[in-house]
Coordinates of C-alpha atoms and ligand atoms in Angstrom, one line a residue:
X1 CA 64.9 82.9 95.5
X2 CA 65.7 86.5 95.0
X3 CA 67.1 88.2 91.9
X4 CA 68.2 87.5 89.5
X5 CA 71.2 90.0 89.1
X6 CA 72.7 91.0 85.9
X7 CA 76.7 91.6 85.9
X8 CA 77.9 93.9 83.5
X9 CA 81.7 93.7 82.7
X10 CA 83.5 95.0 79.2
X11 CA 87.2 96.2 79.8
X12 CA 90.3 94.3 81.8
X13 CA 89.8 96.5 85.2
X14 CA 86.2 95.0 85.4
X15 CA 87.2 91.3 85.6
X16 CA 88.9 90.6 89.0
X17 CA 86.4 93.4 90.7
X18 CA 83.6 91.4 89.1
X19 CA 85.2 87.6 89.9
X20 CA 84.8 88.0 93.8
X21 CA 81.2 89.9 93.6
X22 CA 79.7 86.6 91.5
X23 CA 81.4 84.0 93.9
X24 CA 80.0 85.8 97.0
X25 CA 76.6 86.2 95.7
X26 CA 76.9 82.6 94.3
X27 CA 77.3 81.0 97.3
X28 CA 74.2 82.8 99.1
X29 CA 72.4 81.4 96.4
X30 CA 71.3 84.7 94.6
X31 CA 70.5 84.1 90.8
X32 CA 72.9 86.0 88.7
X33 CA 74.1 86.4 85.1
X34 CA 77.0 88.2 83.0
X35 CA 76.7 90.3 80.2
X36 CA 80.1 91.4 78.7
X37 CA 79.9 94.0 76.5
X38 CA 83.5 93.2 74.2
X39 CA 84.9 96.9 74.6
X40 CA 87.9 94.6 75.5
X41 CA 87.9 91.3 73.5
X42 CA 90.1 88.4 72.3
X43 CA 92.6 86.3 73.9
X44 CA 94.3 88.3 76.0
X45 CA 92.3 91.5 76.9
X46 CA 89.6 89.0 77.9
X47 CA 89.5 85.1 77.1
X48 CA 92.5 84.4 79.5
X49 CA 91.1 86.9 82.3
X50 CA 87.6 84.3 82.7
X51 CA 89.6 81.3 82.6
X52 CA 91.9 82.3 85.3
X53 CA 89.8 84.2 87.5
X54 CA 87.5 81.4 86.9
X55 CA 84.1 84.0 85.8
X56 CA 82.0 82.1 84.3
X57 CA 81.4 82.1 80.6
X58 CA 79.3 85.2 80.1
X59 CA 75.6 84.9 79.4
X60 CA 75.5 87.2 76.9
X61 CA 77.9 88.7 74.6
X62 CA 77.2 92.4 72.9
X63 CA 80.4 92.2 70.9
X64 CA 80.1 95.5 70.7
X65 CA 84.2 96.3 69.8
X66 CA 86.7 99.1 69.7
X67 CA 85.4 102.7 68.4
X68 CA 85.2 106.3 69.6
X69 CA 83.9 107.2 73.0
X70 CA 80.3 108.0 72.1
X71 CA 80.0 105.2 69.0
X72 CA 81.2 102.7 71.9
X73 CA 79.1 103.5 74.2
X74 CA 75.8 104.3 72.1
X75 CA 76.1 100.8 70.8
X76 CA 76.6 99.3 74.5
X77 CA 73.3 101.3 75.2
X78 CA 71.8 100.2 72.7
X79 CA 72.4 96.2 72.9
X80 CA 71.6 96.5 76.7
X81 CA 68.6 98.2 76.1
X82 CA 67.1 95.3 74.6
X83 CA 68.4 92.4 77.2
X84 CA 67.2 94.6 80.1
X85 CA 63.3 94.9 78.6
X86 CA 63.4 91.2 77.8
X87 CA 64.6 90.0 81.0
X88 CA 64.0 92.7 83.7
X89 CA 66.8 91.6 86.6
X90 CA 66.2 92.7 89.9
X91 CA 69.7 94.9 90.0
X92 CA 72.7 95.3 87.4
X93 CA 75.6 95.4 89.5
X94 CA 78.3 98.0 87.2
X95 CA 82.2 98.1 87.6
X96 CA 84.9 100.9 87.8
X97 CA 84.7 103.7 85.6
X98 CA 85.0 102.4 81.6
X99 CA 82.7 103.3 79.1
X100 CA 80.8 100.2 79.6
X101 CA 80.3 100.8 83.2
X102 CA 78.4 104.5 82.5
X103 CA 77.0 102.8 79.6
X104 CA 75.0 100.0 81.5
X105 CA 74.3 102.3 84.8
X106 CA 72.2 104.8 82.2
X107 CA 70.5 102.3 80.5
X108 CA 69.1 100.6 83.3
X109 CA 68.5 103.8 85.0
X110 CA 66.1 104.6 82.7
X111 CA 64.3 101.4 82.4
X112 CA 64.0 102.2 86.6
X113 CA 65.8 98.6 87.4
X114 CA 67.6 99.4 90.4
X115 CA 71.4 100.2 90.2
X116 CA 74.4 99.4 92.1
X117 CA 78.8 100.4 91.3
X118 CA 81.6 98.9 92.5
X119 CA 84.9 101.6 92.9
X120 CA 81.8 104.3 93.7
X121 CA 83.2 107.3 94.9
X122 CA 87.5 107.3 93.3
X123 CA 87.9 111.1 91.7
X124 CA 90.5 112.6 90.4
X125 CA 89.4 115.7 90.1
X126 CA 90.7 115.3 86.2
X127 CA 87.8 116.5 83.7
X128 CA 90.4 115.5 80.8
X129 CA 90.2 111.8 81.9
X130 CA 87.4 109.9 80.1
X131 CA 87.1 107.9 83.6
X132 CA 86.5 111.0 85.2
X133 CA 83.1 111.9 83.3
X134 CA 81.9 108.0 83.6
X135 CA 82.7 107.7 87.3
X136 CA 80.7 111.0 87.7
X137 CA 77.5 109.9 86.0
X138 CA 77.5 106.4 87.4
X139 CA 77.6 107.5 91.1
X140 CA 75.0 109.6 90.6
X141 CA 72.6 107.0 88.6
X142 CA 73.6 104.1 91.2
X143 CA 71.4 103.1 94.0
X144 CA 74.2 101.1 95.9
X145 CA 77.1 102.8 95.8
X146 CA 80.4 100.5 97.2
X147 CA 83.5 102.7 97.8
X148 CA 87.2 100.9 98.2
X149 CA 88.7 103.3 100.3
X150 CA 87.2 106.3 103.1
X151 CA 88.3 108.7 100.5
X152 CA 85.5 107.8 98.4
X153 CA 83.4 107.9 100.9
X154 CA 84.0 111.7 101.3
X155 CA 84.0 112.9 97.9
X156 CA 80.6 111.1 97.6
X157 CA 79.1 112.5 100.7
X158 CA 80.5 116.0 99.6
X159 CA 78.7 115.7 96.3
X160 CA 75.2 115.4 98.3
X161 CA 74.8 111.7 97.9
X162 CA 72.6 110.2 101.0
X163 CA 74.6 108.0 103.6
X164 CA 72.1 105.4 102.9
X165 CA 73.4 104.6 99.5
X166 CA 77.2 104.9 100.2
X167 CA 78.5 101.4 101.1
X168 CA 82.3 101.3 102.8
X169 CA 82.6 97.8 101.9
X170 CA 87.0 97.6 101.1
X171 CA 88.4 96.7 97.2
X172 CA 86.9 93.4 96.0
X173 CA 90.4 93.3 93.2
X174 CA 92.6 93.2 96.3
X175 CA 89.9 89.7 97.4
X176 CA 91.1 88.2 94.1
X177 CA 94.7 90.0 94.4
X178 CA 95.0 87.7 98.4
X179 CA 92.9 84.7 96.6
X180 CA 95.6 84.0 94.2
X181 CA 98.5 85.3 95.8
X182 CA 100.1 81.5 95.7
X183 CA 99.8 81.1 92.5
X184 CA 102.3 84.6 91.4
X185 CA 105.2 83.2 90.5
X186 CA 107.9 85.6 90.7
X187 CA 110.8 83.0 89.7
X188 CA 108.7 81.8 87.1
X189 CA 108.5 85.0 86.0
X190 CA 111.7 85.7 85.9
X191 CA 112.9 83.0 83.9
X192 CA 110.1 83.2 81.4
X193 CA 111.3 86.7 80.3
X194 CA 115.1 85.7 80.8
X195 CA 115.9 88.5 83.5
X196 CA 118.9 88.1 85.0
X197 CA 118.9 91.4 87.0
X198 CA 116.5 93.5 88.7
X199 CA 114.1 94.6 87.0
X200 CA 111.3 97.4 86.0
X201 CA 107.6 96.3 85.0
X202 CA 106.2 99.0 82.7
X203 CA 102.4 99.4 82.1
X204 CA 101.4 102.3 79.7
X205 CA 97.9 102.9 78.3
X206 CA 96.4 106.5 79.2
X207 CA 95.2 108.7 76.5
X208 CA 97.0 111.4 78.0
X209 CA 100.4 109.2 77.9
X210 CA 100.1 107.5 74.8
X211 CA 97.7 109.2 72.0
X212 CA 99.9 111.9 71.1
X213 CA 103.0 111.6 69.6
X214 CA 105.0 114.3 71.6
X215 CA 103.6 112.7 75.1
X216 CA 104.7 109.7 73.4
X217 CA 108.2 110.6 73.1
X218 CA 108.4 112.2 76.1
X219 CA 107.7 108.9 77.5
X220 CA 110.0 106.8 75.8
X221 CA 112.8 108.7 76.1
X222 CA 112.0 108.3 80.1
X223 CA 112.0 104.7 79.4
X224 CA 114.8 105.0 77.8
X225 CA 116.7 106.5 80.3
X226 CA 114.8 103.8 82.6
X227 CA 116.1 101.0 81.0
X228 CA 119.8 102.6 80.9
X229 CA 119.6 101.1 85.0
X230 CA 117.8 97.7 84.8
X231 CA 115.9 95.8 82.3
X232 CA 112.3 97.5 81.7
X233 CA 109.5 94.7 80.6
X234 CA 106.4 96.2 79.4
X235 CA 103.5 94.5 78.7
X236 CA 102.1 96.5 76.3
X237 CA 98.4 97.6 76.1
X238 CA 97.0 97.4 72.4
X239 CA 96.3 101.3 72.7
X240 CA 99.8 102.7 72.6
X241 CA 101.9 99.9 70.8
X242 CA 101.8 102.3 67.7
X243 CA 102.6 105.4 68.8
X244 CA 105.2 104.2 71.1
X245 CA 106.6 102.1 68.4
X246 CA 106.5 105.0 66.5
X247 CA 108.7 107.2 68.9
X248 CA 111.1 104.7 69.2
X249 CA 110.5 102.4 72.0
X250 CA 111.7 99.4 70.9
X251 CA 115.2 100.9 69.9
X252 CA 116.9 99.9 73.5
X253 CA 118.4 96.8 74.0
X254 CA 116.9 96.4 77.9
X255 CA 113.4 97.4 77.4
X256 CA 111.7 93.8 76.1
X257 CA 108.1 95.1 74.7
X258 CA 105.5 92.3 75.1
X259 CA 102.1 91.1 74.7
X260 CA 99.6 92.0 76.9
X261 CA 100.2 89.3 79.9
X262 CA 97.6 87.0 81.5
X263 CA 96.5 88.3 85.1
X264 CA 98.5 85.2 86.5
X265 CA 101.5 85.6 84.6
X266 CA 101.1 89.6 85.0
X267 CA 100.9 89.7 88.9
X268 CA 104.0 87.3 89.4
X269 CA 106.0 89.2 87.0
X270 CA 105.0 92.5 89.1
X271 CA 105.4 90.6 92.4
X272 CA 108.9 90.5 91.8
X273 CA 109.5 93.7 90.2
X274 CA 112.4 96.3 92.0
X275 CA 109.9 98.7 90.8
X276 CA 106.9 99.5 88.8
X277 CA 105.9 102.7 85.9
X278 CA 102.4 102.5 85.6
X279 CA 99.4 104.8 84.3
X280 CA 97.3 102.1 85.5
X281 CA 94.4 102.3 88.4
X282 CA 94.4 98.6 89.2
X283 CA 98.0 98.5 89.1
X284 CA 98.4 101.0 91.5
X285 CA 96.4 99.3 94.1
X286 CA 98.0 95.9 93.5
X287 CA 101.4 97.3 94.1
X288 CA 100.3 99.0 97.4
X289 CA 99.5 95.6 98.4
X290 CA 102.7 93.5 97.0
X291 CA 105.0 96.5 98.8
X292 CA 106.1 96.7 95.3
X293 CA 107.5 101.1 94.9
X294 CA 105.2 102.3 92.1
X295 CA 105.9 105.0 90.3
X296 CA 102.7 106.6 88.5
X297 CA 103.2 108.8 85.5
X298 CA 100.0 111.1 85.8
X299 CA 99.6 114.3 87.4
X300 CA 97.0 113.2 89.8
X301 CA 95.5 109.9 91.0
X302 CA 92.0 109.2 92.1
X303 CA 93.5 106.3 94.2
X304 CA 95.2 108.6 96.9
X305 CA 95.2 105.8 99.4
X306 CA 97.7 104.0 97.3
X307 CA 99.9 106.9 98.3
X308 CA 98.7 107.5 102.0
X309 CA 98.8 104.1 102.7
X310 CA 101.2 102.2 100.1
X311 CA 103.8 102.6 98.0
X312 CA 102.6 104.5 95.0
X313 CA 104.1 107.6 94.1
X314 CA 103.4 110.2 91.3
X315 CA 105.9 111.2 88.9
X316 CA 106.5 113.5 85.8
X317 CA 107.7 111.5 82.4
X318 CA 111.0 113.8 82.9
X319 CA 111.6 112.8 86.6
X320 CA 110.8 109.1 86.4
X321 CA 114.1 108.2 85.6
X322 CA 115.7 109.4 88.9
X323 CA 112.8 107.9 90.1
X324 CA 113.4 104.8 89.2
X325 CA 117.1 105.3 90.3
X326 CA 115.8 105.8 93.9
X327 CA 113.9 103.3 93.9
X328 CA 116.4 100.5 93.0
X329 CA 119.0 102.2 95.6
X330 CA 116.0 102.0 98.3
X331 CA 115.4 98.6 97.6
X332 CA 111.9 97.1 98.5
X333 CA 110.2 98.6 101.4
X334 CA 110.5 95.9 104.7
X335 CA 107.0 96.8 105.7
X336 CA 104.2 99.4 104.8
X337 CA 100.8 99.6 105.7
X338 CA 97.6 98.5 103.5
X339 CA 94.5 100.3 103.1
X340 CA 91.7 99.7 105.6
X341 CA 89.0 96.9 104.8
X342 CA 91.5 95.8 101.7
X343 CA 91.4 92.2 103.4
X344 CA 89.9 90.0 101.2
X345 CA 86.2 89.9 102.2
X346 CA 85.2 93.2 100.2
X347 CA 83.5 90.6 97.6
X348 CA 81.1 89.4 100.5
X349 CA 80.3 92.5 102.1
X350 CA 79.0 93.4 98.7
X351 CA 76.8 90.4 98.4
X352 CA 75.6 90.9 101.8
X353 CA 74.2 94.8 100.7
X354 CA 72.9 93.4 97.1
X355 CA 70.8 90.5 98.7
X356 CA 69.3 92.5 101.1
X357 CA 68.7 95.5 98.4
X358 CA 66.9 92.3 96.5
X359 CA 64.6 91.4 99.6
X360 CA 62.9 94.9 99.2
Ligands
UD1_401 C1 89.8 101.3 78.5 C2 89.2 102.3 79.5 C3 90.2 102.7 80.5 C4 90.9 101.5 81.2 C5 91.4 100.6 80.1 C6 92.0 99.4 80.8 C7 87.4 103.7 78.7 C8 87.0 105.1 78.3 N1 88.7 103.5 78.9 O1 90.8 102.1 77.8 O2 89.6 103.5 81.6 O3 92.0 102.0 82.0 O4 90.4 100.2 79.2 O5 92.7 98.6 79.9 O6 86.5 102.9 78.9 N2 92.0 97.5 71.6 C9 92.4 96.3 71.2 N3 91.9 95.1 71.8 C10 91.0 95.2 72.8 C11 90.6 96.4 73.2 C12 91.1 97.6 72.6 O7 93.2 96.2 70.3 O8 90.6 94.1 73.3 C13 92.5 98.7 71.0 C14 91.7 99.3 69.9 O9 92.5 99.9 69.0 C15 90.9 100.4 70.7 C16 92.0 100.9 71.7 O10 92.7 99.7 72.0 O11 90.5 101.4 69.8 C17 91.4 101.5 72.9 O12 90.4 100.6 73.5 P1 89.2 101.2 74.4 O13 88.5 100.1 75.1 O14 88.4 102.2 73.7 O15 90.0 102.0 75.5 P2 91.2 101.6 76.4 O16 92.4 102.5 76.0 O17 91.4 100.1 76.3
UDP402 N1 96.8 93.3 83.9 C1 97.1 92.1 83.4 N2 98.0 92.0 82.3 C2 98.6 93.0 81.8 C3 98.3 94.3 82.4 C4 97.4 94.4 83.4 O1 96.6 91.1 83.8 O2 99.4 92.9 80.9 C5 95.8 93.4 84.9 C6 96.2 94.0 86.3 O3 95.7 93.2 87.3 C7 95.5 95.4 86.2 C8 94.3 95.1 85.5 O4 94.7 94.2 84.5 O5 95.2 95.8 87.5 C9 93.6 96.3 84.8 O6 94.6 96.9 84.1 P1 94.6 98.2 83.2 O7 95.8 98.9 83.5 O8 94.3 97.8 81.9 O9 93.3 99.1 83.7 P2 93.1 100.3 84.7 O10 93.2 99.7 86.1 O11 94.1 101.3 84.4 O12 91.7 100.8 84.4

C-alpha cells in the first residue's frame, strides 16, 4: 500500500480544501494522516468545521496557538520537525496560503520528503499581504503544485516553474461547496437571525481592514451606511471584533454582530444573502458559485476568476455603500457563468496526481 500521506491543516480556509483531498485519497486506499497545527482553534474556528465536514479527528495536534507571524510559525516548524523525522510520510500535502501552510511546506522541504499545495499558483501581486509571502515560498518548495483556476496556472509558469509540476486540477472547496449544497438552508437561516428583509452577509478579517483603528473606522462607517438599506449580519472573525467594536460597530440598530458561524450554518446564511461584503478568499469563490453579488473590500484579489467568471466585484470602504445599493436594486443575477473544472471532482483529480507521485 503506498504512502502514507501526512495532511497538514491549521486555519478555517484549510478545512473544506482539505475535507475532499482525504475522502478521495481514502477511497483509493492510500494511507493518510492529519496534523493540525491550532493557529485556528476551539469550537468554532475549528471543532465545528471537522464535525461537519466530517475530517476526521486529527492525528496529531501541535496546539501551537495565536502569536505573531514569525513566533507562529517558528513553533509550527518546530513541532513538525519532530513528527516528520519520526514518521517520514511519503508526501505532506499543504493548503492555501496561511502561516501553517509555508510553515509545514519548509519543514519538510528540508527533511527532502516530497511536497505537494493545494490553491498553488493564486497571486495578488500584494507584498503587504502576509498570504502573499507564504503563497510565494510554498510554490516554489512544492513538488506538486494544484492550481484552482488557469490563472494560476500562468503566474506559475511565468515564475519559471516546470509544466511537469503545475497540476490544473479545479477548486476542491467548491467539491465540498456542491457536496453540501442540500444541506444550506437559506430559510433556516433566515429565521435563526430573525431577518425579515433582505439582507447583507458581512465577513471582515484582513489585517489591512481591521488592525488599524483609522481602516477600522473607515470601515464601519461603510457598514454603517450599509446597514442604513438592509439588515447587515456579520459573523465576526475573532481578529477584528476589538477594533471594530472600538470604532463603533455595534452602535446601529440593523447591523446584528455575531459569532463566528459553523460552515453549515455560514453557507445557508450566505446562500440567501441579497449580497455579500467580504475580505475573505474562500468567500469570494463560494459566492461566484451561489450567484450570490460579492462585493470585496481590497484593492486587488488573487482570485481574478471570481470576477471574470462570477460575481465578485472589488470595492473601496468609501464606495461600498452605493455598492451595496446596486446590488439590492439589481437583484440576484438569473444566471452567470462558473469557473472552469470548479465541478466537484477537483478532490479526485488531486488524489489521482498524489498516488501516482507515491508509486515513484
Ligand atoms: C489567518 C490567516 C489568513 C486567513 C485567516 C482565515 C495567516 C497569516 N493568516 O488569519 O490568511 O485568511 O486565518 O480565517 O496565516 N484568534 C482567535 N481564535 C482562533 C484563531 C485566532 O481568537 O482560533 C485570534 C487571536 O487573537 C489571533 C488573531 O485572531 O491573534 C489572528 O489569528 P491568526 O491565525 O494569526 O490570523 P488570522 O487573522 O486568523
Ligand atoms: N466560514 C464559516 N463561518 C464563518 C466565516 C467563514 O464557515 O463565520 C467559512 C467559509 O466557507 C469561508 C471559510 O470559512 O470560505 C474560510 O474563511 P476565511 O474568510 O476565514 O478565510 P480566507 O478564505 O479569507 O482565508
Amino acid at each position: 500500500m503506498p504512502g502514507p500521506v501526512l495532511h497538514v491543516t491549521g486555519a478555517r480556509p484549510n478545512f473544506p480544501k482539505a475535507a475532499p483531498v482525504l475522502r478521495a485519497l481514502a477511497r483509493r486506499g492510500v494511507s493518510q494522516f492529519l496534523l493540525h497545527t491550532g493557529q485556528h482553534y476551539g469550537e468554532q474556528m475549528f471543532d465545528v468545521f471537522f464535525r461537519q465536514l466530517g475530517l476526521p479527528e486529527p492525528d496529531i495536534d501541535l496546539g501551537v496557538g495565536s502569536g505573531s507571524h514569525a513566533r507562529q510559525t517558528a513553533a509550527i516548524m518546530t513541532g513538525l520537525e519532530d513528527v516528520l523525522t519520526e514518521h517520514r510520510p511519503a508526501m505532506v500535502v499543504v493548503y492555501g496560503d496561511v502561516n501553517s501552510t509555508v510553515a509545514a511546506a519548509l519543514v519538510a522541504a528540508k527533511l527532502q520528503i516530497r511536497t505537494a499545495h493545494v490553491e498553488a499558483g493564486l497571486r495578488s501581486f500584494d507584498p503587504t499581504m502576509p498570504e502573499e509571502i507564504n503563497r510565494l515560498v510554498t510554490d516554489r518548495l512544492c513538488d506538486l503544485l494544484f492550481a484552482t483556476s488557469p490563472d494560476a496556472v500562468a503566474h506559475l509558469g511565468n515564475e519559471g516553474v516546470s509544466p511537469s509540476r503545475i497540476h490544473f486540477v479545479g477548486n476542491p472547496m467548491i467539491d465540498t461547496l456542491l457536496a453540501n449544497l442540500d444541506r444550506f438552508d437559506a430559510a433556516r437561516a433566515r429565521e435563526e437571525h430573525a431577518l425579515t428583509t433582505r439582507y447583507v452577509v458581512a465577513t471582515l478579517h484582513r489585517p489591512a481592514n481591521v488592525d488599524q483603528p483609522a481602516d477600522a473606522a473607515a470601515l464601519v462607517k461603510g457598514l454603517h451606511a450599509a446597514a442604513d438599506q438592509a439588515d447587515v449580519v456579520l459573523p465576526l472573525h475573532p481578529r477584528g471584533r476589538a477594533s471594530l467594536q472600538a470604532a463603533g460597530l455595534f452602535d446601529h440598530s440593523r447591523v446584528r454582530v455575531i459569532d463566528p458561524l459553523g460552515y453549515v450554518e455560514f453557507m445557508g446564511l450566505v446562500r440567501g444573502a441579497a449580497a455579500v461584503v467580504t475580505d475573505s478568499g474562500g468567500v469570494q469563490e463560494e459566492t461566484t458559485m451561489l450567484g450570490v453579488p460579492c462585493l470585496t473590500i481590497r484593492p486587488n484579489t488573487e482570485r481574478p476568476v471570481t470576477i471574470t467568471h462570477g460575481t465578485n466585484r472589488l470595492v473601496t470602504r468609501e464606495r461600498m455603500p452605493e455598492a451595496v445599493e446596486a446590488a439590492l436594486r439589481a437583484g440576484r443575477p438569473e444566471s452567470w457563468p462558473t469557473p472552469p473544472l470548479w465541478d466537484g471532482h477537483a478532490g479526485e483529480r488531486i488524489a489521482e496526481v498524489i498516488a501516482a507521485g507515491l508509486d515513484r
